[in-house]
Amino acid sequence: MNKKQVLFSGIKPSGDITLGNYLGAIKNWVDLQNDYDCYFSIVDLHAITVKQEPKDLRKSTLEIMAIYIASGIDIKKSTIFIQSHVPAHTECSWLLNCYSYIGELSRMTQYKDTSKNKDQNVSVGLFDYPVLMASDILLYQTDLVPVGEDQKQHIELTRDIATRFNNLYSPTFKIPTPSIPKAGARIMGLQDPTKKMSKSDENENGCIYILDSDDVIRRKINKAVTDTVGIVQISDDQLGVKNLINIYSVVTGLSFNDIEEKYKGKNYSHFKKDLGDILVAELSPIREKANSLLQNKDELLKIAKENSDKANYVAQKTLRKMKKKIGLISL
């Protein structure tokens, strides 16, 4: 039997999980776990590149783990773990720092955008986190990394670092391939459809969270911006409606044409009511199961421990190989 290829991905626990996170990542992972040996991490070390409230970080970390499981990621098929529970990530990151260049890190978009603000102190962690991301990926001999378009640059850096190390010593890392989701999985803000849906949206109606109540989900969809055209259709002149059709399509599997045909001659309120019902049907079972898991914190931590042990076993094999090639003495 052929061994499955390895897939790695993760979400940063820097706030509540959004509909965009779910439709753009987690929902796809549930299907991918049948075809790949999957490692899904809660990347808490990446979260602390900017200041976090400790209690909120702990809360978000466990919530993401619960949402992973509640969404259908099977701990018998996939490895779900908290990044900081596998020390190899930070040790590998230091080793790879010695094979990474300041010039290439300074070209990373997030660092460039943040450093433009002269009044903001940029931490070394924010500058260096792409190397930690490379470590996350390379430790598991990853073949495929599902990422958004905005993270593609980091996968290219990971490939460069891995190739540099392999050429300097001998083949040590697999060279990972990014998997960019189809455009339909890019969910935009409900109040500003020119920007990606974000947990940092200052408008509370701009973003749906996975743990939102049914009433809140419906209210946010009802308040979503549309236009005065009054036609449910895909058009770049109707970005709000286009975004809502996109959400409808990703959740139901219906094509844009099917949705346009279904709502021909119907108004936005009719369309929004149906979309609200569809989202409630999709998210309500996930919310209920996640909340149930969060009621039993000890069981969730037990799952975290068992999975981190599995991840650590694999990561340590790569780390030992790296250290031997570099010339570090192992006991």
mmCIF file of C-alpha atoms in Angstrom:
data_model
loop_
_atom_site.group_PDB
_atom_site.id
_atom_site.type_symbol
_atom_site.label_atom_id
_atom_site.label_comp_id
_atom_site.label_asym_id
_atom_site.label_seq_id
_atom_site.Cartn_x
_atom_site.Cartn_y
_atom_site.Cartn_z
ATOM 1 C CA MET A 1 0.000 0.000 0.000
ATOM 2 C CA ASN A 2 1.353 3.423 -0.952
ATOM 3 C CA LYS A 3 2.126 5.708 1.963
ATOM 4 C CA LYS A 4 -0.055 8.816 2.082
ATOM 5 C CA GLN A 5 1.487 12.182 1.382
ATOM 6 C CA VAL A 6 1.786 14.522 4.371
ATOM 7 C CA LEU A 7 -0.284 17.690 4.767
ATOM 8 C CA PHE A 8 0.362 20.409 7.359
ATOM 9 C CA SER A 9 -1.702 23.461 8.203
ATOM 10 C CA GLY A 10 -2.660 25.515 11.230
ATOM 11 C CA ILE A 11 -4.629 28.439 12.599
ATOM 12 C CA LYS A 12 -3.371 31.133 14.945
ATOM 13 C CA PRO A 13 -5.343 31.480 18.216
ATOM 14 C CA SER A 14 -5.394 35.264 18.188
ATOM 15 C CA GLY A 15 -9.173 35.599 18.378
ATOM 16 C CA ASP A 16 -12.400 33.799 17.573
ATOM 17 C CA ILE A 17 -12.601 31.534 14.516
ATOM 18 C CA THR A 18 -14.529 33.166 11.671
ATOM 19 C CA LEU A 19 -16.756 31.877 8.913
ATOM 20 C CA GLY A 20 -13.873 32.756 6.580
ATOM 21 C CA ASN A 21 -11.489 30.483 8.529
ATOM 22 C CA TYR A 22 -14.036 27.686 8.433
ATOM 23 C CA LEU A 23 -15.009 27.883 4.752
ATOM 24 C CA GLY A 24 -11.519 28.762 3.532
ATOM 25 C CA ALA A 25 -9.644 26.154 5.558
ATOM 26 C CA ILE A 26 -11.284 23.840 8.094
ATOM 27 C CA LYS A 27 -14.172 22.664 5.898
ATOM 28 C CA ASN A 28 -11.659 21.654 3.213
ATOM 29 C CA TRP A 29 -9.409 19.900 5.735
ATOM 30 C CA VAL A 30 -12.232 17.570 6.706
ATOM 31 C CA ASP A 31 -12.207 16.157 3.161
ATOM 32 C CA LEU A 32 -8.434 16.234 2.742
ATOM 33 C CA GLN A 33 -7.847 14.070 5.825
ATOM 34 C CA ASN A 34 -9.166 11.076 3.895
ATOM 35 C CA ASP A 35 -6.411 11.373 1.297
ATOM 36 C CA TYR A 36 -3.447 12.722 3.308
ATOM 37 C CA ASP A 37 -1.598 12.075 6.544
ATOM 38 C CA CYS A 38 -2.658 15.355 8.139
ATOM 39 C CA TYR A 39 -1.115 17.481 10.879
ATOM 40 C CA PHE A 40 -3.379 20.318 11.997
ATOM 41 C CA SER A 41 -1.815 22.649 14.523
ATOM 42 C CA ILE A 42 -3.034 25.464 16.732
ATOM 43 C CA VAL A 43 -0.024 27.716 16.208
ATOM 44 C CA ASP A 44 0.036 29.540 19.535
ATOM 45 C CA LEU A 45 3.704 30.530 19.228
ATOM 46 C CA HIS A 46 2.826 32.561 16.140
ATOM 47 C CA ALA A 47 0.083 34.333 18.073
ATOM 48 C CA ILE A 48 2.528 35.848 20.573
ATOM 49 C CA THR A 49 4.462 37.786 17.931
ATOM 50 C CA VAL A 50 2.026 40.507 18.994
ATOM 51 C CA LYS A 51 0.852 41.049 22.559
ATOM 52 C CA GLN A 52 -1.898 38.675 23.713
ATOM 53 C CA GLU A 53 -3.983 38.665 26.856
ATOM 54 C CA PRO A 54 -2.902 35.366 28.507
ATOM 55 C CA LYS A 55 -6.394 34.220 29.502
ATOM 56 C CA ASP A 56 -7.729 35.031 26.025
ATOM 57 C CA LEU A 57 -4.875 33.116 24.378
ATOM 58 C CA ARG A 58 -5.586 30.034 26.492
ATOM 59 C CA LYS A 59 -9.310 30.320 25.748
ATOM 60 C CA SER A 60 -8.813 30.726 21.994
ATOM 61 C CA THR A 61 -6.354 27.822 21.843
ATOM 62 C CA LEU A 62 -8.819 25.367 23.384
ATOM 63 C CA GLU A 63 -11.703 26.764 21.339
ATOM 64 C CA ILE A 64 -9.841 26.150 18.094
ATOM 65 C CA MET A 65 -9.044 22.590 19.144
ATOM 66 C CA ALA A 66 -12.725 22.020 19.970
ATOM 67 C CA ILE A 67 -13.826 23.565 16.653
ATOM 68 C CA TYR A 68 -11.383 21.375 14.692
ATOM 69 C CA ILE A 69 -12.921 18.247 16.215
ATOM 70 C CA ALA A 70 -16.513 19.517 16.078
ATOM 71 C CA SER A 71 -16.110 20.371 12.379
ATOM 72 C CA GLY A 72 -15.276 16.766 11.561
ATOM 73 C CA ILE A 73 -11.505 16.460 11.846
ATOM 74 C CA ASP A 74 -11.091 12.916 13.139
ATOM 75 C CA ILE A 75 -8.342 12.388 15.730
ATOM 76 C CA LYS A 76 -8.095 8.781 14.518
ATOM 77 C CA LYS A 77 -7.192 10.001 11.026
ATOM 78 C CA SER A 78 -5.411 13.293 11.714
ATOM 79 C CA THR A 79 -3.017 14.693 14.303
ATOM 80 C CA ILE A 80 -4.390 17.803 16.029
ATOM 81 C CA PHE A 81 -1.844 19.452 18.313
ATOM 82 C CA ILE A 82 -0.870 22.684 20.025
ATOM 83 C CA GLN A 83 2.357 24.028 18.539
ATOM 84 C CA SER A 84 4.019 24.971 21.848
ATOM 85 C CA HIS A 85 3.530 21.391 23.107
ATOM 86 C CA VAL A 86 6.118 20.170 20.571
ATOM 87 C CA PRO A 87 9.483 21.706 21.576
ATOM 88 C CA ALA A 88 11.082 20.626 18.291
ATOM 89 C CA HIS A 89 9.371 23.577 16.577
ATOM 90 C CA THR A 90 11.366 26.200 18.443
ATOM 91 C CA GLU A 91 14.606 24.206 18.356
ATOM 92 C CA CYS A 92 14.289 23.638 14.624
ATOM 93 C CA SER A 93 13.488 27.316 14.155
ATOM 94 C CA TRP A 94 16.779 28.340 15.753
ATOM 95 C CA LEU A 95 18.719 25.915 13.567
ATOM 96 C CA LEU A 96 16.987 27.173 10.415
ATOM 97 C CA ASN A 97 17.666 30.782 11.468
ATOM 98 C CA CYS A 98 21.306 30.005 10.806
ATOM 99 C CA TYR A 99 20.441 29.175 7.197
ATOM 100 C CA SER A 100 18.089 32.117 6.625
ATOM 101 C CA TYR A 101 19.035 35.606 5.500
ATOM 102 C CA ILE A 102 17.979 38.991 6.863
ATOM 103 C CA GLY A 103 17.368 40.232 3.320
ATOM 104 C CA GLU A 104 14.806 37.559 2.491
ATOM 105 C CA LEU A 105 13.003 37.973 5.819
ATOM 106 C CA SER A 106 12.842 41.740 5.407
ATOM 107 C CA ARG A 107 10.981 41.210 2.119
ATOM 108 C CA MET A 108 8.123 39.390 3.816
ATOM 109 C CA THR A 109 4.923 41.379 3.298
ATOM 110 C CA GLN A 110 3.643 41.320 6.883
ATOM 111 C CA TYR A 111 6.938 42.617 8.251
ATOM 112 C CA LYS A 112 7.144 45.333 5.589
ATOM 113 C CA ASP A 113 3.570 46.461 6.231
ATOM 114 C CA THR A 114 4.037 46.559 10.014
ATOM 115 C CA SER A 115 7.417 48.271 9.944
ATOM 116 C CA LYS A 116 5.983 51.149 7.889
ATOM 117 C CA ASN A 117 4.384 52.398 11.106
ATOM 118 C CA LYS A 118 7.311 54.235 12.674
ATOM 119 C CA ASP A 119 5.453 54.574 15.982
ATOM 120 C CA GLN A 120 5.148 50.802 16.400
ATOM 121 C CA ASN A 121 7.971 48.691 17.772
ATOM 122 C CA VAL A 122 8.320 45.557 15.658
ATOM 123 C CA SER A 123 9.346 42.498 17.658
ATOM 124 C CA VAL A 124 12.083 40.155 16.525
ATOM 125 C CA GLY A 125 9.428 37.436 16.687
ATOM 126 C CA LEU A 126 7.288 39.176 14.054
ATOM 127 C CA PHE A 127 10.346 39.616 11.839
ATOM 128 C CA ASP A 128 11.429 36.003 12.303
ATOM 129 C CA TYR A 129 8.128 34.114 12.409
ATOM 130 C CA PRO A 130 8.386 32.947 8.760
ATOM 131 C CA VAL A 131 11.333 30.791 9.877
ATOM 132 C CA LEU A 132 9.215 29.284 12.651
ATOM 133 C CA MET A 133 6.538 28.654 10.009
ATOM 134 C CA ALA A 134 9.159 26.905 7.872
ATOM 135 C CA SER A 135 10.039 24.731 10.871
ATOM 136 C CA ASP A 136 6.364 23.875 11.422
ATOM 137 C CA ILE A 137 6.163 22.578 7.880
ATOM 138 C CA LEU A 138 9.551 20.935 7.376
ATOM 139 C CA LEU A 139 9.619 18.940 10.625
ATOM 140 C CA TYR A 140 6.822 16.676 9.338
ATOM 141 C CA GLN A 141 8.346 16.101 5.886
ATOM 142 C CA THR A 142 5.308 17.874 4.499
ATOM 143 C CA ASP A 143 4.258 17.457 0.882
ATOM 144 C CA LEU A 144 1.297 19.849 0.760
ATOM 145 C CA VAL A 145 0.481 23.072 2.639
ATOM 146 C CA PRO A 146 -3.020 24.519 2.140
ATOM 147 C CA VAL A 147 -2.630 28.300 2.477
ATOM 148 C CA GLY A 148 -4.325 31.494 1.406
ATOM 149 C CA GLU A 149 -2.818 33.615 -1.349
ATOM 150 C CA ASP A 150 -1.403 35.962 1.321
ATOM 151 C CA GLN A 151 0.717 33.121 2.773
ATOM 152 C CA LYS A 152 2.161 31.848 -0.507
ATOM 153 C CA GLN A 153 5.252 34.026 -0.023
ATOM 154 C CA HIS A 154 6.034 32.194 3.220
ATOM 155 C CA ILE A 155 5.850 28.790 1.533
ATOM 156 C CA GLU A 156 8.270 30.039 -1.122
ATOM 157 C CA LEU A 157 10.661 31.058 1.672
ATOM 158 C CA THR A 158 10.226 27.634 3.290
ATOM 159 C CA ARG A 159 11.129 25.966 -0.003
ATOM 160 C CA ASP A 160 14.209 28.196 -0.353
ATOM 161 C CA ILE A 161 15.440 27.416 3.180
ATOM 162 C CA ALA A 162 14.846 23.672 2.746
ATOM 163 C CA THR A 163 16.626 23.608 -0.615
ATOM 164 C CA ARG A 164 19.559 25.571 0.837
ATOM 165 C CA PHE A 165 19.929 23.121 3.738
ATOM 166 C CA ASN A 166 19.581 20.074 1.454
ATOM 167 C CA ASN A 167 22.209 21.414 -0.940
ATOM 168 C CA LEU A 168 24.625 22.274 1.857
ATOM 169 C CA TYR A 169 24.446 18.859 3.522
ATOM 170 C CA SER A 170 22.354 16.185 1.813
ATOM 171 C CA PRO A 171 18.617 15.621 1.243
ATOM 172 C CA THR A 172 17.022 16.215 4.657
ATOM 173 C CA PHE A 173 13.683 17.889 3.990
ATOM 174 C CA LYS A 174 10.935 17.301 1.496
ATOM 175 C CA ILE A 175 10.270 20.428 -0.546
ATOM 176 C CA PRO A 176 6.627 21.338 0.222
ATOM 177 C CA THR A 177 4.088 22.524 -2.315
ATOM 178 C CA PRO A 178 1.526 25.234 -1.505
ATOM 179 C CA SER A 179 -2.126 24.521 -2.221
ATOM 180 C CA ILE A 180 -4.033 27.748 -2.823
ATOM 181 C CA PRO A 181 -7.802 27.254 -2.387
ATOM 182 C CA LYS A 182 -10.127 28.180 -5.215
ATOM 183 C CA ALA A 183 -11.210 31.824 -5.308
ATOM 184 C CA GLY A 184 -14.655 30.818 -4.030
ATOM 185 C CA ALA A 185 -13.210 30.014 -0.619
ATOM 186 C CA ARG A 186 -12.064 33.626 -0.074
ATOM 187 C CA ILE A 187 -14.782 35.080 2.118
ATOM 188 C CA MET A 188 -15.028 38.871 2.322
ATOM 189 C CA GLY A 189 -16.331 41.108 5.095
ATOM 190 C CA LEU A 190 -20.092 41.495 5.422
ATOM 191 C CA GLN A 191 -19.825 45.260 5.928
ATOM 192 C CA ASP A 192 -16.842 45.885 3.649
ATOM 193 C CA PRO A 193 -16.745 43.299 0.849
ATOM 194 C CA THR A 194 -13.512 44.784 -0.532
ATOM 195 C CA LYS A 195 -11.605 43.284 2.409
ATOM 196 C CA LYS A 196 -11.233 39.681 3.540
ATOM 197 C CA MET A 197 -13.430 38.688 6.489
ATOM 198 C CA SER A 198 -11.271 39.225 9.554
ATOM 199 C CA LYS A 199 -11.514 38.586 13.282
ATOM 200 C CA SER A 200 -10.002 42.061 13.741
ATOM 201 C CA ASP A 201 -12.930 43.804 12.005
ATOM 202 C CA GLU A 202 -13.998 46.716 14.213
ATOM 203 C CA ASN A 203 -17.600 46.450 12.984
ATOM 204 C CA GLU A 204 -19.260 43.619 14.924
ATOM 205 C CA ASN A 205 -21.574 42.946 11.982
ATOM 206 C CA GLY A 206 -18.703 42.520 9.533
ATOM 207 C CA CYS A 207 -17.729 39.044 10.632
ATOM 208 C CA ILE A 208 -19.552 35.812 11.530
ATOM 209 C CA TYR A 209 -17.880 33.655 14.161
ATOM 210 C CA ILE A 210 -18.275 29.887 14.314
ATOM 211 C CA LEU A 211 -19.533 30.070 17.905
ATOM 212 C CA ASP A 212 -22.101 32.813 17.174
ATOM 213 C CA SER A 213 -25.682 31.965 18.163
ATOM 214 C CA ASP A 214 -28.303 31.230 15.502
ATOM 215 C CA ASP A 215 -29.951 34.607 16.071
ATOM 216 C CA VAL A 216 -26.666 36.470 15.741
ATOM 217 C CA ILE A 217 -25.807 34.655 12.498
ATOM 218 C CA ARG A 218 -29.165 35.578 10.976
ATOM 219 C CA ARG A 219 -28.880 39.183 12.181
ATOM 220 C CA LYS A 220 -25.426 39.635 10.669
ATOM 221 C CA ILE A 221 -26.554 38.219 7.321
ATOM 222 C CA ASN A 222 -29.622 40.488 7.336
ATOM 223 C CA LYS A 223 -27.394 43.508 7.993
ATOM 224 C CA ALA A 224 -24.836 42.555 5.313
ATOM 225 C CA VAL A 225 -24.313 45.333 2.784
ATOM 226 C CA THR A 226 -25.867 44.922 -0.649
ATOM 227 C CA ASP A 227 -26.812 47.659 -3.139
ATOM 228 C CA THR A 228 -29.749 49.311 -4.903
ATOM 229 C CA VAL A 229 -29.654 47.072 -7.988
ATOM 230 C CA GLY A 230 -31.954 44.549 -6.349
ATOM 231 C CA ILE A 231 -30.852 41.521 -8.419
ATOM 232 C CA VAL A 232 -29.189 38.412 -6.972
ATOM 233 C CA GLN A 233 -26.330 38.012 -9.429
ATOM 234 C CA ILE A 234 -22.564 37.723 -9.635
ATOM 235 C CA SER A 235 -21.220 41.113 -10.629
ATOM 236 C CA ASP A 236 -18.105 43.089 -9.745
ATOM 237 C CA ASP A 237 -20.418 46.089 -9.498
ATOM 238 C CA GLN A 238 -22.288 44.308 -6.660
ATOM 239 C CA LEU A 239 -19.497 43.153 -4.363
ATOM 240 C CA GLY A 240 -21.723 42.682 -1.312
ATOM 241 C CA VAL A 241 -24.178 40.441 -3.155
ATOM 242 C CA LYS A 242 -21.310 38.636 -4.888
ATOM 243 C CA ASN A 243 -19.806 37.803 -1.508
ATOM 244 C CA LEU A 244 -23.109 36.466 -0.157
ATOM 245 C CA ILE A 245 -23.594 34.309 -3.271
ATOM 246 C CA ASN A 246 -20.052 33.051 -2.795
ATOM 247 C CA ILE A 247 -20.804 32.033 0.807
ATOM 248 C CA TYR A 248 -24.034 30.350 -0.310
ATOM 249 C CA SER A 249 -22.150 28.435 -3.016
ATOM 250 C CA VAL A 250 -19.302 27.223 -0.778
ATOM 251 C CA VAL A 251 -21.713 25.955 1.896
ATOM 252 C CA THR A 252 -24.276 24.310 -0.395
ATOM 253 C CA GLY A 253 -22.138 23.269 -3.359
ATOM 254 C CA LEU A 254 -24.527 25.023 -5.764
ATOM 255 C CA SER A 255 -22.932 26.867 -8.681
ATOM 256 C CA PHE A 256 -23.236 30.630 -9.064
ATOM 257 C CA ASN A 257 -25.522 30.088 -12.072
ATOM 258 C CA ASP A 258 -27.781 27.777 -10.062
ATOM 259 C CA ILE A 259 -28.088 30.371 -7.296
ATOM 260 C CA GLU A 260 -28.798 33.203 -9.723
ATOM 261 C CA GLU A 261 -31.489 31.095 -11.375
ATOM 262 C CA LYS A 262 -33.033 30.104 -8.041
ATOM 263 C CA TYR A 263 -33.447 33.744 -6.972
ATOM 264 C CA LYS A 264 -34.435 35.232 -10.308
ATOM 265 C CA GLY A 265 -37.181 37.758 -9.629
ATOM 266 C CA LYS A 266 -36.758 37.501 -5.844
ATOM 267 C CA ASN A 267 -35.541 40.283 -3.592
ATOM 268 C CA TYR A 268 -32.518 40.470 -1.307
ATOM 269 C CA SER A 269 -34.509 39.879 1.875
ATOM 270 C CA HIS A 270 -35.728 36.515 0.546
ATOM 271 C CA PHE A 271 -32.159 35.575 -0.445
ATOM 272 C CA LYS A 272 -30.707 36.687 2.886
ATOM 273 C CA LYS A 273 -33.326 34.764 4.876
ATOM 274 C CA ASP A 274 -32.446 31.557 3.043
ATOM 275 C CA LEU A 275 -28.705 32.176 3.437
ATOM 276 C CA GLY A 276 -29.144 32.774 7.167
ATOM 277 C CA ASP A 277 -31.011 29.468 7.480
ATOM 278 C CA ILE A 278 -28.331 27.652 5.477
ATOM 279 C CA LEU A 279 -25.544 29.004 7.671
ATOM 280 C CA VAL A 280 -27.413 28.162 10.865
ATOM 281 C CA ALA A 281 -27.907 24.590 9.612
ATOM 282 C CA GLU A 282 -24.175 24.363 8.830
ATOM 283 C CA LEU A 283 -22.749 26.009 11.941
ATOM 284 C CA SER A 284 -25.222 25.165 14.706
ATOM 285 C CA PRO A 285 -24.138 21.495 15.085
ATOM 286 C CA ILE A 286 -20.478 22.561 15.123
ATOM 287 C CA ARG A 287 -21.133 25.193 17.789
ATOM 288 C CA GLU A 288 -23.080 22.757 19.951
ATOM 289 C CA LYS A 289 -20.436 20.027 19.727
ATOM 290 C CA ALA A 290 -17.584 22.503 20.311
ATOM 291 C CA ASN A 291 -19.308 23.950 23.366
ATOM 292 C CA SER A 292 -19.882 20.426 24.672
ATOM 293 C CA LEU A 293 -16.174 19.629 24.257
ATOM 294 C CA LEU A 294 -15.227 22.869 26.004
ATOM 295 C CA GLN A 295 -17.322 21.826 28.998
ATOM 296 C CA ASN A 296 -14.897 18.934 29.520
ATOM 297 C CA LYS A 297 -11.540 20.681 29.534
ATOM 298 C CA ASP A 298 -9.708 17.655 30.976
ATOM 299 C CA GLU A 299 -10.756 15.479 28.034
ATOM 300 C CA LEU A 300 -9.696 18.175 25.586
ATOM 301 C CA LEU A 301 -6.293 18.448 27.275
ATOM 302 C CA LYS A 302 -5.958 14.648 27.185
ATOM 303 C CA ILE A 303 -6.512 14.741 23.408
ATOM 304 C CA ALA A 304 -3.970 17.563 23.158
ATOM 305 C CA LYS A 305 -1.398 15.524 25.115
ATOM 306 C CA GLU A 306 -1.883 12.338 23.079
ATOM 307 C CA ASN A 307 -1.663 14.213 19.797
ATOM 308 C CA SER A 308 1.368 16.257 20.816
ATOM 309 C CA ASP A 309 3.142 12.999 21.680
ATOM 310 C CA LYS A 310 2.399 11.719 18.153
ATOM 311 C CA ALA A 311 3.576 14.968 16.572
ATOM 312 C CA ASN A 312 6.683 15.099 18.756
ATOM 313 C CA TYR A 313 7.731 11.581 17.742
ATOM 314 C CA VAL A 314 7.696 12.537 14.048
ATOM 315 C CA ALA A 315 9.237 15.983 14.574
ATOM 316 C CA GLN A 316 12.092 14.637 16.688
ATOM 317 C CA LYS A 317 13.129 12.234 13.926
ATOM 318 C CA THR A 318 13.652 15.158 11.547
ATOM 319 C CA LEU A 319 15.317 17.255 14.242
ATOM 320 C CA ARG A 320 17.826 14.500 15.105
ATOM 321 C CA LYS A 321 18.686 14.151 11.422
ATOM 322 C CA MET A 322 19.274 17.915 11.149
ATOM 323 C CA LYS A 323 21.483 18.078 14.228
ATOM 324 C CA LYS A 324 23.618 15.141 13.112
ATOM 325 C CA LYS A 325 24.219 16.714 9.694
ATOM 326 C CA ILE A 326 25.071 20.079 11.213
ATOM 327 C CA GLY A 327 27.592 18.426 13.554
ATOM 328 C CA LEU A 328 25.823 18.775 16.889
ATOM 329 C CA ILE A 329 26.473 15.979 19.388
ATOM 330 C CA SER A 330 23.452 13.982 20.559
ATOM 331 C CA LEU A 331 23.434 12.043 23.823
#
